[in-house]
Coordinates of C-alpha atoms and ligand atoms in Angstrom, one line a residue:
M1 CA 79.2 58.9 134.8
L2 CA 77.9 55.9 132.3
M3 CA 75.2 55.2 134.4
I4 CA 74.3 58.5 134.5
C5 CA 73.9 58.7 130.6
M6 CA 72.1 55.2 130.4
R7 CA 69.5 56.5 133.0
Q8 CA 68.9 59.9 130.7
L9 CA 68.3 57.8 127.7
K10 CA 64.8 57.2 126.3
V11 CA 65.7 53.9 125.6
L12 CA 66.4 50.4 127.1
G13 CA 69.9 49.1 126.3
P14 CA 69.9 45.6 125.9
E15 CA 71.9 45.1 128.7
E16 CA 69.8 46.4 130.6
L17 CA 67.1 43.8 130.2
R18 CA 66.3 41.1 132.4
D19 CA 65.6 37.3 131.2
K20 CA 61.7 37.7 131.6
V21 CA 58.5 38.0 129.9
C22 CA 56.0 40.2 130.1
I23 CA 52.5 39.3 129.1
I24 CA 50.1 41.8 128.4
V25 CA 46.1 41.5 129.1
G26 CA 43.6 43.2 129.7
T27 CA 40.1 42.7 127.8
R28 CA 37.8 39.0 128.1
P29 CA 38.9 37.3 125.1
G30 CA 42.9 38.5 125.8
I31 CA 42.9 36.8 129.5
I32 CA 41.2 33.6 128.0
K33 CA 43.6 33.2 125.2
F34 CA 46.8 34.0 127.0
S35 CA 45.7 31.3 129.7
P36 CA 47.2 28.1 128.1
I37 CA 50.3 30.1 127.0
I38 CA 50.8 31.7 130.9
R39 CA 50.5 27.8 131.9
E40 CA 53.1 26.6 129.5
I41 CA 55.1 29.3 130.6
E42 CA 54.8 28.4 134.0
K43 CA 55.2 24.4 133.7
R44 CA 58.9 25.6 132.2
N45 CA 59.1 28.2 135.0
M46 CA 60.3 30.6 132.6
P47 CA 60.5 33.8 134.4
S48 CA 57.0 36.2 133.3
F49 CA 54.9 38.5 135.3
I50 CA 51.7 40.0 133.6
I51 CA 50.5 43.5 133.5
H52 CA 46.6 44.0 133.4
T53 CA 45.8 47.5 131.3
G54 CA 42.6 47.6 132.7
Q55 CA 40.6 48.0 129.8
H56 CA 38.1 45.3 131.1
Y57 CA 37.2 46.0 134.6
S58 CA 33.7 44.4 136.0
Y59 CA 34.1 41.3 137.5
N60 CA 32.4 39.3 134.8
M61 CA 34.9 40.8 132.2
D62 CA 38.2 40.6 134.1
K63 CA 38.7 38.9 137.9
L64 CA 35.9 35.9 137.3
F65 CA 38.2 34.5 134.9
F66 CA 41.6 35.1 136.6
D67 CA 39.5 32.9 139.3
E68 CA 38.1 30.1 137.1
L69 CA 40.9 29.6 135.1
S70 CA 43.6 29.6 138.1
L71 CA 45.9 32.1 136.7
P72 CA 48.4 34.5 138.3
Q73 CA 47.5 37.7 139.7
P74 CA 48.6 40.4 137.3
K75 CA 51.8 42.4 138.8
H76 CA 50.7 45.5 137.6
R77 CA 47.8 46.9 137.3
V78 CA 47.4 50.4 135.1
P79 CA 45.0 52.5 137.4
N80 CA 42.0 54.7 136.2
V81 CA 41.8 53.3 132.5
S82 CA 38.1 52.5 132.9
S83 CA 37.3 56.1 132.6
A84 CA 38.6 56.9 129.4
R85 CA 35.2 57.3 127.4
Y86 CA 37.7 57.7 123.6
H87 CA 39.9 55.2 122.0
G88 CA 42.7 58.1 122.1
K89 CA 42.6 58.3 126.1
Q90 CA 42.1 55.3 126.9
T91 CA 44.9 53.7 124.7
A92 CA 47.1 56.7 126.2
K93 CA 46.6 56.0 129.8
M94 CA 47.3 52.1 129.0
L95 CA 50.6 53.2 127.2
E96 CA 51.6 55.3 129.8
G97 CA 50.8 52.6 132.8
I98 CA 52.8 50.0 130.8
E99 CA 55.6 51.8 130.0
A100 CA 56.0 52.5 133.8
A101 CA 55.9 49.2 134.6
L102 CA 58.0 48.0 131.5
L103 CA 60.8 50.6 133.2
K104 CA 60.4 48.7 136.4
E105 CA 60.8 45.2 135.1
K106 CA 62.9 45.6 132.1
P107 CA 61.8 42.1 130.4
R108 CA 63.5 41.0 127.6
L109 CA 60.2 40.4 125.9
V110 CA 56.4 41.8 125.9
L111 CA 53.8 39.1 124.7
V112 CA 50.6 40.9 123.3
G113 CA 47.6 39.0 121.8
G114 CA 44.7 40.1 119.2
D115 CA 43.5 43.2 118.6
A116 CA 42.2 45.4 121.2
N117 CA 43.5 49.4 122.5
T118 CA 45.6 46.9 125.3
N119 CA 47.3 44.9 122.6
L120 CA 48.3 48.3 120.8
A121 CA 49.4 50.0 123.8
G122 CA 51.3 47.1 125.2
A123 CA 53.2 46.6 122.0
L124 CA 53.7 50.8 120.9
A125 CA 55.2 50.9 124.9
A126 CA 57.8 48.1 124.3
R127 CA 58.9 49.0 121.0
K128 CA 59.6 52.5 122.3
L129 CA 61.6 51.2 124.7
H130 CA 63.5 48.5 122.2
I131 CA 62.4 45.8 124.0
C132 CA 61.2 43.0 122.2
V133 CA 57.6 42.5 121.0
G134 CA 55.9 39.5 119.9
H135 CA 52.0 39.7 118.5
I136 CA 50.1 36.4 119.0
E137 CA 47.6 36.3 116.3
A138 CA 49.5 38.5 113.8
G139 CA 48.2 38.7 110.5
L140 CA 44.5 38.5 110.7
R141 CA 42.7 41.1 108.4
S142 CA 39.0 41.9 107.8
G143 CA 39.5 44.4 105.2
D144 CA 37.1 47.0 107.4
W145 CA 38.4 50.0 107.5
R146 CA 35.5 51.2 110.1
M147 CA 36.8 48.8 112.6
P148 CA 39.1 49.8 115.5
E149 CA 40.5 46.5 115.8
E150 CA 41.5 46.6 112.0
H151 CA 43.7 49.8 112.6
N152 CA 45.1 48.0 115.8
R153 CA 45.9 44.5 114.0
V154 CA 47.9 46.5 111.3
M155 CA 49.6 49.1 113.5
I156 CA 50.8 45.9 116.0
D157 CA 51.7 44.0 113.1
H158 CA 54.1 46.4 111.9
I159 CA 55.6 47.4 115.2
S160 CA 56.6 43.6 116.0
D161 CA 59.8 41.5 116.1
L162 CA 58.1 38.1 116.6
L163 CA 54.7 37.3 114.7
F164 CA 52.9 34.4 115.5
A165 CA 50.2 33.8 113.0
P166 CA 47.4 31.5 113.8
T167 CA 47.2 30.2 109.8
E168 CA 48.6 30.1 106.6
E169 CA 46.5 33.0 105.4
S170 CA 47.2 35.1 108.2
K171 CA 50.7 34.8 107.4
R172 CA 50.2 35.5 103.8
N173 CA 48.5 38.6 104.9
L174 CA 51.7 39.6 106.6
V175 CA 53.8 38.7 103.8
E176 CA 51.7 40.6 101.4
E177 CA 52.1 44.0 103.4
K178 CA 55.8 43.3 103.8
V179 CA 55.7 43.3 107.4
E180 CA 59.6 43.4 109.2
G181 CA 59.5 40.6 111.8
K182 CA 59.8 37.2 111.9
R183 CA 56.9 35.3 110.7
F184 CA 55.7 31.7 112.5
V185 CA 52.5 29.9 111.7
T186 CA 51.6 28.3 115.0
G187 CA 48.0 27.6 115.0
N188 CA 45.7 29.5 117.6
T189 CA 45.6 29.6 121.0
I190 CA 42.1 29.0 121.8
V191 CA 42.0 25.4 120.3
D192 CA 44.1 24.6 123.7
A193 CA 41.5 26.8 125.6
I194 CA 39.1 24.9 124.6
E195 CA 41.0 21.7 124.8
Q196 CA 41.9 22.7 128.7
N197 CA 38.4 23.9 129.7
V198 CA 35.7 21.9 128.0
V199 CA 35.6 18.9 129.8
I200 CA 35.6 20.9 132.9
A201 CA 32.9 22.8 131.5
K202 CA 30.7 19.7 130.5
A203 CA 31.4 18.6 134.3
K204 CA 30.9 21.9 136.7
S205 CA 28.6 24.0 134.4
K206 CA 25.1 24.2 135.7
I207 CA 24.0 26.7 133.6
K208 CA 22.2 25.2 131.2
E209 CA 19.7 23.6 134.3
E210 CA 19.3 26.9 135.5
L211 CA 18.2 28.2 132.1
G212 CA 16.0 25.4 131.5
L213 CA 18.1 24.4 128.4
K214 CA 18.5 21.6 126.4
R215 CA 21.4 20.2 124.0
G216 CA 20.5 21.6 120.8
N217 CA 17.4 23.3 121.8
Y218 CA 18.6 27.2 121.6
F219 CA 20.4 29.7 119.8
L220 CA 23.5 31.7 121.8
L221 CA 23.7 35.2 120.8
T222 CA 26.5 38.1 121.6
L223 CA 27.0 41.3 120.3
H224 CA 29.6 44.1 121.1
R225 CA 31.4 45.9 118.2
E226 CA 31.5 49.1 117.9
E227 CA 30.7 49.2 114.3
N228 CA 27.3 47.2 115.4
I229 CA 26.3 48.5 118.6
D230 CA 27.4 52.1 118.3
F231 CA 25.6 53.1 115.2
K232 CA 21.7 53.1 115.7
E233 CA 20.5 51.9 112.6
N234 CA 23.2 48.7 112.7
L235 CA 21.5 48.0 116.2
V236 CA 18.2 48.1 115.3
D237 CA 18.6 46.1 112.3
I238 CA 20.4 43.7 113.8
L239 CA 17.7 43.6 116.6
K240 CA 15.1 43.3 113.8
G241 CA 16.8 40.2 112.0
I242 CA 17.2 38.6 116.0
K243 CA 13.2 39.1 116.3
M244 CA 12.7 37.5 112.9
V245 CA 14.6 34.1 113.6
A246 CA 12.9 34.1 117.1
K247 CA 9.7 33.9 115.0
V248 CA 10.1 31.5 112.7
S249 CA 12.3 29.6 114.7
N250 CA 10.9 27.3 118.3
F251 CA 14.3 28.0 120.0
G252 CA 14.7 30.4 122.4
I253 CA 17.8 32.7 122.3
I254 CA 20.1 33.3 125.3
F255 CA 22.0 36.4 124.7
P256 CA 24.9 36.8 127.6
I257 CA 25.1 40.8 127.2
H258 CA 28.4 42.7 127.2
P259 CA 28.1 45.7 129.3
R260 CA 28.7 47.9 126.6
T261 CA 25.5 46.7 124.6
K262 CA 23.9 46.7 127.6
K263 CA 24.7 50.9 127.6
R264 CA 23.7 51.2 124.3
L265 CA 20.5 49.9 124.3
R266 CA 19.6 52.4 127.3
Y267 CA 21.4 55.2 125.3
F268 CA 19.3 54.4 122.0
K269 CA 16.1 53.6 124.2
L270 CA 15.9 50.5 122.2
N271 CA 14.9 48.2 125.4
S272 CA 11.2 47.7 123.9
L273 CA 12.1 46.7 121.0
V274 CA 14.8 44.3 122.9
N275 CA 11.6 43.1 125.2
S276 CA 9.4 42.8 122.2
I277 CA 11.1 39.7 120.9
K278 CA 9.7 37.2 123.0
K279 CA 12.2 34.0 122.8
L280 CA 15.2 36.6 123.8
K281 CA 16.9 35.9 127.3
I282 CA 19.1 38.3 128.2
I283 CA 21.5 37.3 131.1
D284 CA 24.6 39.1 132.7
P285 CA 28.4 37.7 131.0
T286 CA 28.8 34.3 132.1
G287 CA 32.3 33.1 132.9
Y288 CA 34.5 30.7 130.2
L289 CA 33.2 27.3 131.6
D290 CA 29.5 28.2 131.2
F291 CA 30.0 30.1 128.1
L292 CA 31.9 26.8 126.9
A293 CA 28.7 24.7 128.0
L294 CA 26.4 27.2 126.6
L295 CA 28.0 27.0 123.3
E296 CA 28.8 23.5 122.7
S297 CA 25.6 22.5 123.4
S298 CA 23.6 25.2 121.5
S299 CA 22.1 24.3 117.9
L300 CA 23.7 27.6 116.4
V301 CA 25.6 30.9 117.7
L302 CA 25.0 34.2 116.2
T303 CA 27.4 36.8 117.2
D304 CA 29.6 39.9 116.0
S305 CA 32.7 38.5 118.0
G306 CA 35.7 37.4 116.9
G307 CA 36.6 34.3 119.3
I308 CA 33.8 32.6 119.0
Q309 CA 34.0 32.4 115.4
E310 CA 36.8 30.5 116.3
E311 CA 35.5 28.4 118.7
S312 CA 32.0 27.6 117.2
C313 CA 33.8 26.1 114.4
I314 CA 36.4 24.2 116.8
L315 CA 33.2 22.7 118.6
R316 CA 31.5 22.3 115.2
I317 CA 28.2 24.5 116.2
P318 CA 27.5 26.4 113.6
C319 CA 27.7 30.2 113.6
V320 CA 26.3 33.2 111.9
T321 CA 28.1 36.3 111.7
L322 CA 26.7 39.5 112.3
R323 CA 29.5 41.7 110.6
E324 CA 30.3 42.8 107.0
S325 CA 33.0 41.0 107.3
T326 CA 35.3 38.8 108.9
E327 CA 39.2 38.4 109.9
R328 CA 38.6 34.6 110.1
P329 CA 38.1 33.8 106.5
E330 CA 39.1 30.2 107.4
T331 CA 35.6 29.4 109.2
V332 CA 33.9 30.6 106.3
K333 CA 36.0 28.4 103.6
V334 CA 35.7 25.1 106.2
G335 CA 31.6 26.0 106.2
S336 CA 31.1 26.4 109.7
N337 CA 30.7 30.5 109.5
A338 CA 28.2 32.4 107.5
V339 CA 28.9 36.3 107.1
A340 CA 25.3 37.5 107.3
G341 CA 25.6 41.5 107.2
T342 CA 23.2 43.2 109.7
K343 CA 20.3 43.2 107.2
P344 CA 17.2 41.3 108.8
K345 CA 16.0 38.9 106.3
T346 CA 20.0 38.3 105.4
I347 CA 20.5 37.4 109.0
M348 CA 17.4 35.0 109.0
N349 CA 18.3 33.3 105.6
N350 CA 21.5 33.0 106.9
V351 CA 20.1 31.1 110.1
K352 CA 18.0 28.9 108.3
T353 CA 20.8 27.9 106.0
M354 CA 23.4 27.4 108.8
V355 CA 21.4 25.7 110.9
N356 CA 20.9 22.9 108.7
V357 CA 24.5 22.5 107.9
N358 CA 26.7 19.5 107.6
R359 CA 29.2 19.8 111.0
S360 CA 31.9 17.6 109.5
W361 CA 34.2 20.5 108.8
K362 CA 37.6 20.4 110.1
N363 CA 39.1 22.5 112.7
P364 CA 41.5 25.0 110.8
F365 CA 43.0 26.7 113.7
G366 CA 45.9 23.8 114.3
E367 CA 46.6 22.4 117.4
D368 CA 49.0 22.9 120.5
A369 CA 49.9 26.3 119.8
S370 CA 50.6 27.5 123.2
R371 CA 53.8 25.4 123.6
K372 CA 54.8 25.6 119.9
I373 CA 54.6 29.6 120.4
V374 CA 56.6 29.1 124.0
D375 CA 59.3 26.7 121.9
I376 CA 59.8 29.8 119.5
I377 CA 60.2 32.3 122.3
E378 CA 62.7 30.2 124.2
K379 CA 64.5 29.2 121.2
E380 CA 64.4 32.8 119.9
L381 CA 65.5 34.6 123.3
A382 CA 67.8 31.6 124.5
L383 CA 65.7 32.3 127.5
Ligands
UD1_401 C1 36.9 45.7 123.3 C2 37.9 45.4 122.2 C3 37.0 44.4 121.2 C4 37.1 43.1 122.0 C5 36.5 43.5 123.3 C6 36.1 42.3 124.0 C7 39.1 47.8 121.5 C8 39.0 49.2 120.4 N1 37.7 46.7 121.6 O1 35.9 45.8 123.3 O2 38.1 44.2 120.1 O3 36.2 42.2 121.3 O4 37.2 44.5 124.1 O5 35.2 41.9 124.9 O6 39.6 47.6 122.2 N2 32.5 47.9 129.9 C9 32.5 47.8 131.3 N3 32.9 46.9 131.7 C10 34.1 46.2 131.4 C11 34.3 46.6 130.2 C12 33.5 47.5 129.7 O7 31.3 48.3 131.7 O8 34.9 45.7 132.0 C13 31.9 48.8 129.0 C14 32.0 50.7 129.6 O9 31.1 51.2 128.7 C15 33.1 50.6 128.3 C16 32.5 50.1 127.3 O10 31.7 48.9 127.8 O11 33.3 52.2 128.2 C17 33.6 49.4 126.1 O12 34.3 48.9 126.4 P1 35.8 49.1 125.4 O13 36.9 48.1 126.8 O14 36.5 50.3 125.3 O15 35.1 48.2 124.2 P2 34.6 46.7 124.0 O16 33.0 47.0 123.3 O17 34.7 45.9 125.4
UDP402 N1 32.9 34.6 126.4 C1 32.4 34.5 127.8 N2 31.5 34.6 128.4 C2 30.3 35.7 127.9 C3 31.1 36.1 126.2 C4 31.9 35.3 125.8 O1 33.7 34.1 128.7 O2 29.6 35.9 128.2 C5 34.4 34.2 125.8 C6 34.2 33.7 124.9 O3 34.1 32.4 124.9 C7 35.2 34.1 123.8 C8 35.4 35.3 124.4 O4 34.7 35.8 125.6 O5 36.3 32.9 124.3 C9 35.1 36.5 123.2 O6 35.2 37.3 123.8 P1 34.2 38.6 123.2 O7 33.6 38.1 122.3 O8 34.4 39.8 124.1 O9 35.5 39.3 122.0 P2 36.3 39.2 120.8 O10 36.8 38.0 120.7 O11 35.2 39.7 119.9 O12 37.6 39.9 120.9

């Protein structure tokens, strides 16, 4: 009788949960940033499994990273997410799929990492089932309420039990917002990901030879954020800025293009503007090893990516951020990053300044974050 009542409940009781950790991935940066944690969990023989939300699905945004980082395959993949156009539908499909998998597996902890819709869906599914939620990269804030990522950061932090803030500054944001969960400062797992892969990247990657590049004779560009590329005027401004940069510098600009950006250039009929930028070389999104190889040898990176602001800081490559704000203010403070906005002249002026910047800054993202996070998990859950 008791068992029948239990099954009718909408939540999982503590006695139903099993001693295993669920890792939610679904986007390119999530897979990369979870890779050292997955390794650490495997090293300790901690029972775990992966749910893939299906948010990213093209080979070079998804499976490529599992292959080159030798990650275990996801046990569950949420189906049919790629067809969802709007945030609500995409998040809803992922939420439903994750919930179904969690009901089968009943893990004691769900880990999400970052600020993509994938992570909101994962945290919410677990929260509602009364499963403990751990948020890696907690406490980041851009203060820019146009960004879908900012909505997600705030919501995920407020429904998480364990908050793994990468820096003291991100922890302060959690304190100021009176976020409920337990707060820890652990550093950022991207430091581990770089450490584990940059040497391999230097040895194995052939991308620079293939593109005819030499250390320090090119800029790198990435662009995909909604507030930049889904608004034609912002996208045009950025492209004009890149054109000005290309005119005043001797360097080529390598642009591994995110599939979303490729689609927007076509939709807004901007391909002729792009083609008029003579030194711009568009390539497909690369794997992690090739990207690290490109980044660590570049003269400077222009980007709206969150992860690349961190990686460039760690690798001592100057960064010009093509956004109005950053949730990684530590990079600006140490001097590796300039937040340039999207206006053409400001972009060019920031490139001129940053390309000659002294690169002796210190990495503000700590070290050994993955080990620290897994230590905390073991202790908190007595796994
Ligand atoms: C998402 C995250 C963003 C993160 C980025 C990492 C949200 C709100 N945004 O943005 O924070 O920086 O991932 O790259 O969660 N597409 C493909 N193939 C893919 C993935 C996407 O073609 O594998 C195209 C599709 O047209 C898709 C569009 O890109 O509709 C946008 O994809 P989506 O996952 O919604 O957002 P991202 O821009 O990738
Ligand atoms: N990256 C990659 N190939 C590329 C572009 C980026 O492997 O062509 C990696 C990059 O090294 C970083 C991550 O993808 O670790 C950043 O992802 P993205 O910029 O898509 O998302 P964000 O960090 O902005 O959420």
